């Protein structure tokens, strides 16, 4: 089973990697054309609001609630399964159309709530409201896309949902390059890119649902057994699974009071953290949730625990060096990727400070993605909510304290510290309920990882040129040097792991009892 999970995770990771690479290209284009000024700040706020709601209604709470119920209904047969899909899709579509309509009408008021710092600048406030009116329907399209993706994932079709975000990135790139010069307010092109990207992503997945005969005609089913069960699981999960996103939204809210550029600095540093989180963390979470749900449905408690143990080992093997790399190469990364055109050296430096702070939270962010399904697969949504409340309150307190001393860096650091608390409480909760019991060998495993990561960090610090040299290089020289450092560090890390007795192939194989 572990080998099959590894193969599925690898498929999702590869497809997500393609999407994230295009995402970087998208951000490079946006940074070059709009920099870290007023237009960029306004767009990032207008995009973050429906994107945040997407995390609640789409791959966040909805998927965590829908997939376990879908697994349960699959055990009942083909007809109940199709009824569940039809009633869920119809109900979700109607609710989201109403929410989108309200969001478009109330866009200026929503901006005042989520970015109150814009109120003092009428132009900023008006422009942000206009952009949000365009981007808000994205919530409807992407949530239905996530529903389709959840169904495909449950049928073991992981590649299509993982590849789908490519179309959003292509839409934004195309809109920035070709549409923005045609508009009086160029940044509005990015908002239209979000809208078009949402439509295309949904249309792309429909033929694949038809292929597996999982595209029944949607219909209203608010009172049906399946929808009521999903709703019951989803409402508390909407908070529990989205704590990290709520924390990031709070960062944006508070950053709107800081100097212009703060929102953009946080955005670009967060995007770099999202790369390993998406390529590996979310991919791993996507794959193990259906597996855990199936094991819970078949009452395989040992298999349930083994799956979590397998996933946690992979988190530490991949997540730890990724976090160290982000922190050690923070300024070279931002200089190489974004410091062109309107995005200046000062912007790269400011963003690198928040990237280091976010980098401290990468491992906890990934752990949350793996540990939370341990609750949702068992249809326990209340416990993550309680833990999420504690983490969010802690984040709010830390935000206010650290922002006074560290400005935008304090906001990023607060998010990372609250993620550590969230992950720790989720872990100890699973242990206390005896849902997860660590397999033997963890102490030696962690010791070897500590040695390998320490040597890798030393190598990076020794070989990385001073930032003044990066500033003098051309784009191709920067990319070449960065790739040499990343590939060299990765090869050295895995070679050291192998010498220490941690073999990747062994982690792919199931535990021998």
Coordinates of C-alpha atoms in Angstrom, one line a residue:
X1 CA 0.0 0.0 0.0
X2 CA 2.8 2.4 0.8
X3 CA 4.3 1.9 -2.6
X4 CA 1.0 2.6 -4.3
X5 CA 0.6 5.7 -2.2
X6 CA 4.1 6.8 -3.1
X7 CA 3.3 6.4 -6.8
X8 CA 0.1 8.4 -6.5
X9 CA 1.8 11.1 -4.5
X10 CA 4.6 11.2 -7.2
X11 CA 1.9 11.7 -9.9
X12 CA 0.2 14.5 -8.0
X13 CA 3.6 16.1 -7.2
X14 CA 4.7 16.1 -10.9
X15 CA 1.5 17.6 -12.1
X16 CA 1.5 20.2 -9.3
X17 CA 5.2 20.9 -10.0
X18 CA 4.3 21.8 -13.6
X19 CA 1.5 24.1 -12.3
X20 CA 3.8 25.7 -9.7
X21 CA 6.5 26.4 -12.3
X22 CA 3.9 28.2 -14.4
X23 CA 2.7 29.9 -11.2
X24 CA 6.3 31.3 -10.8
X25 CA 6.3 32.4 -14.4
X26 CA 2.9 34.1 -13.7
X27 CA 4.4 35.9 -10.7
X28 CA 7.5 36.9 -12.6
X29 CA 5.3 38.5 -15.3
X30 CA 3.2 40.3 -12.7
X31 CA 6.2 41.4 -10.7
X32 CA 7.9 42.8 -13.9
X33 CA 4.8 44.6 -15.1
X34 CA 3.3 45.8 -11.8
X35 CA 6.1 45.6 -9.2
X36 CA 5.2 45.9 -5.6
X37 CA 3.2 49.1 -5.9
X38 CA -0.4 50.2 -5.5
X39 CA -1.9 48.2 -8.4
X40 CA -0.2 45.0 -7.2
X41 CA -1.3 45.5 -3.6
X42 CA -4.9 46.1 -4.7
X43 CA -5.0 43.0 -7.0
X44 CA -3.6 40.7 -4.4
X45 CA -6.3 41.7 -2.0
X46 CA -9.0 41.3 -4.6
X47 CA -7.7 37.9 -5.5
X48 CA -7.0 36.7 -1.9
X49 CA -10.6 37.2 -0.8
X50 CA -12.3 34.7 -3.2
X51 CA -9.2 32.6 -3.0
X52 CA -9.6 32.4 0.8
X53 CA -13.3 31.4 0.4
X54 CA -12.2 28.8 -2.2
X55 CA -10.1 27.2 0.5
X56 CA -13.2 27.0 2.7
X57 CA -15.7 25.8 0.0
X58 CA -13.2 24.0 -2.3
X59 CA -10.1 21.9 -1.5
X60 CA -10.3 22.9 2.2
X61 CA -13.4 22.1 4.3
X62 CA -15.6 20.8 1.4
X63 CA -13.1 18.2 0.2
X64 CA -12.3 17.1 3.7
X65 CA -16.0 16.5 4.4
X66 CA -17.0 15.2 0.9
X67 CA -14.4 12.5 0.3
X68 CA -15.1 10.4 3.4
X69 CA -18.9 10.5 2.7
X70 CA -18.2 9.7 -1.0
X71 CA -16.1 6.7 0.2
X72 CA -19.0 5.5 2.4
X73 CA -21.5 5.8 -0.5
X74 CA -19.3 4.0 -2.9
X75 CA -19.6 1.0 -0.6
X76 CA -23.4 1.1 -1.1
X77 CA -23.3 0.8 -4.9
X78 CA -23.4 2.8 -8.1
X79 CA -26.9 4.3 -7.8
X80 CA -26.5 5.8 -4.3
X81 CA -23.1 7.2 -5.4
X82 CA -24.5 9.0 -8.5
X83 CA -27.4 10.4 -6.4
X84 CA -24.9 11.8 -3.9
X85 CA -22.9 13.4 -6.7
X86 CA -26.0 14.9 -8.3
X87 CA -27.4 16.3 -5.1
X88 CA -24.1 17.6 -3.8
X89 CA -23.2 19.4 -7.1
X90 CA -26.6 20.9 -7.5
X91 CA -26.8 22.1 -3.9
X92 CA -23.3 23.5 -3.9
X93 CA -23.8 25.3 -7.2
X94 CA -27.0 27.1 -6.0
X95 CA -25.4 28.2 -2.7
X96 CA -22.3 29.4 -4.3
X97 CA -24.2 31.4 -7.0
X98 CA -26.0 33.2 -4.2
X99 CA -22.8 33.9 -2.3
X100 CA -21.1 35.1 -5.5
X101 CA -24.0 37.5 -6.3
X102 CA -23.9 39.0 -2.8
X103 CA -20.1 39.2 -2.9
X104 CA -20.2 41.2 -6.2
X105 CA -22.9 43.6 -5.0
X106 CA -21.1 44.1 -1.6
X107 CA -17.6 44.3 -3.0
X108 CA -16.7 47.8 -1.6
X109 CA -17.9 46.8 1.8
X110 CA -16.0 43.5 1.8
X111 CA -12.8 45.4 0.9
X112 CA -13.4 47.7 3.9
X113 CA -13.6 44.6 6.1
X114 CA -10.7 42.7 4.8
X115 CA -8.4 45.6 4.0
X116 CA -9.4 48.5 6.3
X117 CA -6.2 50.3 5.6
X118 CA -7.5 51.1 2.1
X119 CA -10.3 53.3 3.6
X120 CA -7.9 56.2 3.9
X121 CA -7.1 56.1 0.2
X122 CA -10.4 56.5 -1.9
X123 CA -8.7 55.5 -5.1
X124 CA -7.2 52.3 -3.6
X125 CA -10.6 51.4 -2.1
X126 CA -12.6 52.0 -5.3
X127 CA -10.1 50.1 -7.5
X128 CA -10.0 47.2 -5.1
X129 CA -13.9 47.0 -5.1
X130 CA -14.0 47.0 -8.9
X131 CA -11.4 44.2 -9.1
X132 CA -13.2 42.1 -6.5
X133 CA -16.5 42.4 -8.4
X134 CA -14.7 40.7 -11.3
X135 CA -12.8 38.1 -9.3
X136 CA -15.6 37.0 -6.9
X137 CA -17.3 34.6 -9.4
X138 CA -14.1 32.6 -9.4
X139 CA -15.3 31.2 -6.1
X140 CA -18.2 29.5 -7.9
X141 CA -16.2 28.0 -10.8
X142 CA -13.2 26.8 -8.7
X143 CA -15.4 25.3 -6.0
X144 CA -17.2 23.2 -8.6
X145 CA -13.8 22.4 -10.1
X146 CA -12.8 21.1 -6.6
X147 CA -15.9 19.0 -6.4
X148 CA -15.0 17.4 -9.7
X149 CA -11.4 17.0 -8.6
X150 CA -12.5 15.3 -5.3
X151 CA -14.6 12.7 -7.3
X152 CA -11.7 12.0 -9.7
X153 CA -9.2 11.7 -6.7
X154 CA -11.6 9.2 -5.1
X155 CA -11.5 7.1 -8.3
X156 CA -7.7 7.2 -8.2
X157 CA -7.5 9.7 -11.1
X158 CA -5.1 12.1 -9.4
X159 CA -3.3 13.6 -12.4
X160 CA -6.2 15.6 -13.9
X161 CA -7.1 17.6 -10.8
X162 CA -3.4 18.2 -10.0
X163 CA -2.8 19.5 -13.5
X164 CA -5.9 21.7 -13.7
X165 CA -4.4 24.8 -12.0
X166 CA -2.1 25.2 -15.0
X167 CA -5.0 26.9 -16.8
X168 CA -5.4 29.6 -14.1
X169 CA -1.7 30.5 -14.5
X170 CA -1.9 30.5 -18.3
X171 CA -5.0 32.7 -18.1
X172 CA -3.2 35.2 -15.8
X173 CA -0.1 35.3 -17.9
X174 CA -2.0 35.8 -21.1
X175 CA -4.2 38.5 -19.6
X176 CA -1.2 40.4 -18.1
X177 CA 0.8 40.4 -21.4
X178 CA -2.0 40.9 -24.0
X179 CA -5.0 42.3 -22.3
X180 CA -3.5 44.8 -19.8
X181 CA -2.1 47.1 -22.5
X182 CA -5.7 47.4 -23.9
X183 CA -7.3 48.7 -20.7
X184 CA -7.3 52.1 -19.1
X185 CA -6.5 50.5 -15.8
X186 CA -4.1 47.7 -16.7
X187 CA -4.3 45.8 -13.4
X188 CA -8.0 45.0 -14.2
X189 CA -6.6 42.5 -16.8
X190 CA -5.4 40.4 -13.9
X191 CA -8.9 40.3 -12.4
X192 CA -10.3 39.1 -15.8
X193 CA -7.6 36.5 -16.0
X194 CA -8.8 35.1 -12.7
X195 CA -12.4 35.0 -14.0
X196 CA -11.4 33.3 -17.2
X197 CA -9.1 30.9 -15.4
X198 CA -12.0 29.7 -13.2
X199 CA -14.2 28.9 -16.1
X200 CA -11.6 27.0 -18.1
X201 CA -10.5 24.9 -15.1
X202 CA -14.1 23.7 -14.6
X203 CA -14.7 22.9 -18.3
X204 CA -11.4 21.0 -18.5
X205 CA -12.5 18.4 -15.8
X206 CA -16.0 17.7 -17.1
X207 CA -15.0 15.2 -19.9
X208 CA -12.9 13.2 -17.4
X209 CA -16.0 12.9 -15.1
X210 CA -18.0 11.7 -18.1
X211 CA -15.3 9.1 -18.8
X212 CA -15.8 7.5 -15.4
X213 CA -19.6 7.9 -15.6
X214 CA -19.6 10.3 -12.6
X215 CA -21.4 13.3 -14.3
X216 CA -25.1 13.0 -13.4
X217 CA -27.4 15.9 -13.9
X218 CA -27.1 18.3 -10.8
X219 CA -30.2 18.8 -8.7
X220 CA -31.1 20.4 -5.4
X221 CA -30.8 18.0 -2.5
X222 CA -30.4 20.1 0.7
X223 CA -32.4 17.6 2.7
X224 CA -30.9 14.4 1.3
X225 CA -28.9 12.1 3.6
X226 CA -25.6 12.6 1.9
X227 CA -25.7 16.4 1.6
X228 CA -26.8 16.7 5.3
X229 CA -23.9 14.5 6.4
X230 CA -21.5 16.5 4.3
X231 CA -22.9 19.8 5.7
X232 CA -22.6 18.5 9.2
X233 CA -19.0 17.6 8.7
X234 CA -18.2 20.7 6.6
X235 CA -19.4 23.5 8.8
X236 CA -16.9 23.0 11.6
X237 CA -14.2 21.9 9.1
X238 CA -14.6 25.2 7.3
X239 CA -12.8 26.7 10.2
X240 CA -10.5 23.9 11.3
X241 CA -8.9 23.1 7.9
X242 CA -8.6 26.8 6.9
X243 CA -6.8 28.2 9.9
X244 CA -3.6 28.7 8.0
X245 CA -5.5 30.6 5.3
X246 CA -7.4 32.7 7.9
X247 CA -4.0 33.6 9.4
X248 CA -2.7 34.6 6.0
X249 CA -5.8 36.7 5.5
X250 CA -5.3 38.4 8.8
X251 CA -1.7 39.1 7.7
X252 CA -3.2 40.9 4.6
X253 CA -5.7 42.8 6.8
X254 CA -3.0 44.1 9.1
X255 CA -0.5 44.7 6.3
X256 CA -3.0 47.1 4.7
X257 CA -2.1 49.5 7.5
X258 CA 1.6 49.2 6.8
X259 CA 3.6 51.0 4.0
X260 CA 2.6 50.4 0.4
X261 CA 4.4 47.3 -0.8
X262 CA 3.9 45.3 2.4
X263 CA 1.1 43.2 1.0
X264 CA 3.1 42.4 -2.1
X265 CA 6.2 41.5 -0.1
X266 CA 4.1 39.0 1.9
X267 CA 2.5 37.7 -1.3
X268 CA 5.8 36.9 -3.1
X269 CA 7.4 35.3 0.0
X270 CA 4.3 33.3 0.6
X271 CA 4.3 32.1 -3.0
X272 CA 7.8 30.6 -2.6
X273 CA 6.6 28.7 0.6
X274 CA 3.6 27.5 -1.3
X275 CA 5.8 25.8 -3.9
X276 CA 7.1 23.0 -1.7
X277 CA 3.8 23.0 0.2
X278 CA 1.8 22.5 -2.9
X279 CA 4.2 20.1 -4.8
X280 CA 4.6 17.8 -1.8
X281 CA 2.4 18.7 1.2
X282 CA -0.9 19.2 -0.5
X283 CA -0.1 16.3 -2.9
X284 CA 0.5 14.0 0.0
X285 CA -2.6 15.2 1.8
X286 CA -4.7 14.7 -1.5
X287 CA -3.5 11.1 -1.8
X288 CA -3.8 9.9 1.8
X289 CA -7.3 11.2 2.6
X290 CA -9.1 8.8 0.3
X291 CA -6.8 6.0 1.6
X292 CA -7.5 6.9 5.3
X293 CA -11.2 7.2 4.6
X294 CA -11.3 3.7 3.0
X295 CA -9.3 2.2 5.9
X296 CA -11.7 3.8 8.4
X297 CA -14.7 2.5 6.4
X298 CA -13.2 -1.0 6.5
X299 CA -12.2 -0.6 10.2
X300 CA -8.5 -1.2 9.5
X301 CA -7.0 0.7 12.5
X302 CA -3.5 -0.7 12.0
X303 CA -3.4 0.3 8.4
X304 CA -4.8 3.7 9.3
X305 CA -1.9 4.3 11.7
X306 CA 0.7 2.9 9.3
X307 CA -0.5 5.3 6.6
X308 CA 0.0 8.3 8.8
X309 CA 3.4 7.0 10.0
X310 CA 4.5 6.6 6.4
X311 CA 3.3 10.1 5.5
X312 CA 5.0 11.7 8.5
X313 CA 8.4 10.1 7.6
X314 CA 8.1 11.6 4.1
X315 CA 7.2 15.0 5.5
X316 CA 10.4 15.1 7.5
X317 CA 12.6 13.7 4.6
X318 CA 11.3 16.3 2.1
X319 CA 10.0 19.2 4.2
X320 CA 13.0 19.8 6.5
X321 CA 15.6 20.4 3.7
X322 CA 13.0 22.4 1.8
X323 CA 12.5 24.8 4.7
X324 CA 16.3 25.1 5.3
X325 CA 16.7 25.9 1.6
X326 CA 14.1 28.6 1.6
X327 CA 15.6 30.3 4.6
X328 CA 19.3 30.0 3.4
X329 CA 18.5 31.1 -0.2
X330 CA 15.7 33.6 0.6
X331 CA 17.3 36.7 -1.0
X332 CA 18.9 34.9 -4.0
X333 CA 15.5 33.2 -4.7
X334 CA 13.6 36.5 -4.7
X335 CA 16.3 38.3 -6.6
X336 CA 16.5 35.6 -9.3
X337 CA 12.8 35.2 -9.7
X338 CA 11.3 38.6 -9.3
X339 CA 13.8 41.4 -9.3
X340 CA 13.2 42.8 -12.8
X341 CA 11.3 45.8 -14.2
X342 CA 9.1 47.4 -11.5
X343 CA 10.3 45.0 -8.8
X344 CA 13.4 46.6 -7.3
X345 CA 16.3 45.3 -5.1
X346 CA 14.7 46.9 -2.0
X347 CA 11.5 44.9 -2.7
X348 CA 13.5 41.6 -3.0
X349 CA 15.3 42.3 0.3
X350 CA 12.0 43.2 2.2
X351 CA 10.3 40.1 0.8
X352 CA 13.3 37.9 1.7
X353 CA 12.9 38.8 5.4
X354 CA 9.3 37.6 5.4
X355 CA 10.3 34.5 3.4
X356 CA 12.7 33.5 6.2
X357 CA 9.9 34.0 8.7
X358 CA 7.4 31.9 6.6
X359 CA 10.2 29.3 6.0
X360 CA 10.2 28.5 9.7
X361 CA 6.6 27.4 9.3
X362 CA 6.9 25.3 6.2
X363 CA 7.4 22.0 8.1
X364 CA 4.4 22.7 10.4
X365 CA 2.3 23.7 7.4
X366 CA 3.0 20.4 5.7
X367 CA 2.4 18.5 9.0
X368 CA -1.0 20.0 9.3
X369 CA -1.9 18.8 5.8
X370 CA -1.0 15.3 6.8
X371 CA -2.3 15.2 10.4
X372 CA -5.7 16.9 9.7
X373 CA -6.9 14.1 7.4
X374 CA -6.3 11.7 10.3
X375 CA -9.4 13.4 11.9
X376 CA -11.5 14.1 8.8
X377 CA -11.2 10.6 7.5
X378 CA -12.8 9.4 10.8
X379 CA -15.5 12.1 10.3
X380 CA -14.2 13.9 13.3
X381 CA -14.3 17.6 12.4
X382 CA -14.8 19.1 15.9
X383 CA -11.3 18.4 17.3
X384 CA -9.5 20.2 14.5
X385 CA -11.9 23.2 15.0
X386 CA -11.0 23.4 18.7
X387 CA -7.3 23.2 17.8
X388 CA -7.8 25.8 15.1
X389 CA -9.4 28.3 17.4
X390 CA -6.5 28.0 19.8
X391 CA -4.0 28.5 16.9
X392 CA -5.9 31.4 15.4
X393 CA -6.2 33.3 18.7
X394 CA -2.5 32.8 19.3
X395 CA -1.8 34.1 15.8
X396 CA -3.9 37.2 16.3
X397 CA -2.1 38.0 19.6
X398 CA 1.3 37.4 18.1
X399 CA 0.4 39.4 15.0
X400 CA -0.3 42.5 17.0
X401 CA 2.8 42.1 19.2
X402 CA 5.3 41.2 16.5
X403 CA 4.0 43.7 13.9
X404 CA 4.8 46.6 16.2
X405 CA 8.5 45.5 16.2
X406 CA 9.0 43.7 12.9
X407 CA 6.4 45.2 10.6
X408 CA 5.5 42.8 7.8
X409 CA 8.1 40.3 9.0
X410 CA 6.3 40.0 12.3
X411 CA 3.1 39.0 10.5
X412 CA 4.9 36.2 8.7
X413 CA 6.6 35.0 11.9
X414 CA 3.3 35.0 13.8
X415 CA 1.8 32.8 11.1
X416 CA 4.6 30.3 11.4
X417 CA 4.5 30.2 15.2
X418 CA 0.8 29.6 15.2
X419 CA 1.3 26.8 12.6
X420 CA 3.8 25.1 14.9
X421 CA 1.2 25.2 17.7
X422 CA -1.5 23.9 15.4
X423 CA 0.6 20.9 14.1
X424 CA 1.7 20.0 17.6
X425 CA -1.8 19.9 19.0
X426 CA -3.1 17.8 16.0
X427 CA -0.2 15.3 16.6
X428 CA -0.7 14.9 20.3
X429 CA -4.5 14.6 19.7
X430 CA -4.0 11.6 17.4
X431 CA -1.6 10.1 19.9
X432 CA -3.9 10.6 22.8
X433 CA -6.8 9.0 21.0
X434 CA -4.5 6.1 20.0
X435 CA -5.5 6.7 16.4
X436 CA -1.8 6.9 15.6
X437 CA 1.0 4.9 17.2
X438 CA 4.5 5.6 15.8
X439 CA 6.3 2.6 14.3
X440 CA 9.7 1.7 15.8
X441 CA 12.9 3.6 14.8
X442 CA 11.8 7.3 14.9
X443 CA 14.6 8.5 17.2
X444 CA 17.4 7.1 15.0
X445 CA 15.5 8.3 11.9
X446 CA 15.3 11.9 13.2
X447 CA 19.0 11.8 14.3
X448 CA 20.1 10.9 10.9
X449 CA 17.9 13.6 9.3
X450 CA 19.4 16.2 11.7
X451 CA 22.9 15.2 10.6
X452 CA 22.1 15.3 6.8
X453 CA 20.3 18.6 7.0
X454 CA 23.1 20.2 9.1
X455 CA 25.7 19.2 6.5
X456 CA 23.5 20.4 3.7
X457 CA 23.0 23.8 5.4
X458 CA 26.8 24.1 5.9
X459 CA 27.3 23.4 2.2
X460 CA 24.8 26.0 1.2
X461 CA 26.3 28.7 3.4
X462 CA 29.8 27.9 2.1
X463 CA 28.9 27.9 -1.6
X464 CA 26.3 30.7 -1.9
X465 CA 27.8 33.9 -3.3
X466 CA 27.3 37.3 -1.6
X467 CA 24.1 39.1 -2.6
X468 CA 26.1 41.9 -4.3
X469 CA 27.3 39.4 -6.9
X470 CA 23.7 38.3 -7.6
X471 CA 22.7 42.0 -8.2
X472 CA 25.4 42.3 -10.9
X473 CA 24.5 39.1 -12.8
X474 CA 22.1 38.8 -15.7
X475 CA 18.9 36.8 -15.3
X476 CA 20.4 33.7 -16.9
X477 CA 23.5 33.9 -14.7
X478 CA 21.2 34.1 -11.6
X479 CA 19.1 31.2 -12.7
X480 CA 22.2 29.1 -13.5
X481 CA 23.8 29.8 -10.1
X482 CA 20.6 29.2 -8.3
X483 CA 20.0 25.8 -10.0
X484 CA 23.5 24.7 -9.3
X485 CA 23.0 25.5 -5.6
X486 CA 19.6 23.8 -5.4
X487 CA 20.5 20.7 -7.4
X488 CA 23.9 20.4 -5.7
X489 CA 22.4 20.7 -2.2
X490 CA 19.7 18.1 -3.0
X491 CA 22.1 15.6 -4.4
X492 CA 24.4 16.0 -1.4
X493 CA 21.5 15.7 1.0
X494 CA 20.2 12.4 -0.5
X495 CA 23.7 11.0 -0.8
X496 CA 24.3 11.7 2.9
X497 CA 20.9 10.1 3.7
X498 CA 21.9 7.0 1.8
X499 CA 25.3 6.8 3.6
X500 CA 23.5 7.1 6.9
X501 CA 21.2 4.2 6.0
X502 CA 18.0 6.1 5.0
X503 CA 17.1 4.7 1.5
X504 CA 14.3 6.3 -0.5
X505 CA 13.2 3.0 -2.0
X506 CA 12.8 1.5 1.5
X507 CA 10.4 4.3 2.4
X508 CA 8.3 3.4 -0.7
X509 CA 7.8 -0.1 0.5
X510 CA 5.1 -1.1 3.1
X511 CA 6.2 -1.8 6.6
X512 CA 6.9 -5.5 7.2
X513 CA 5.0 -6.8 10.3

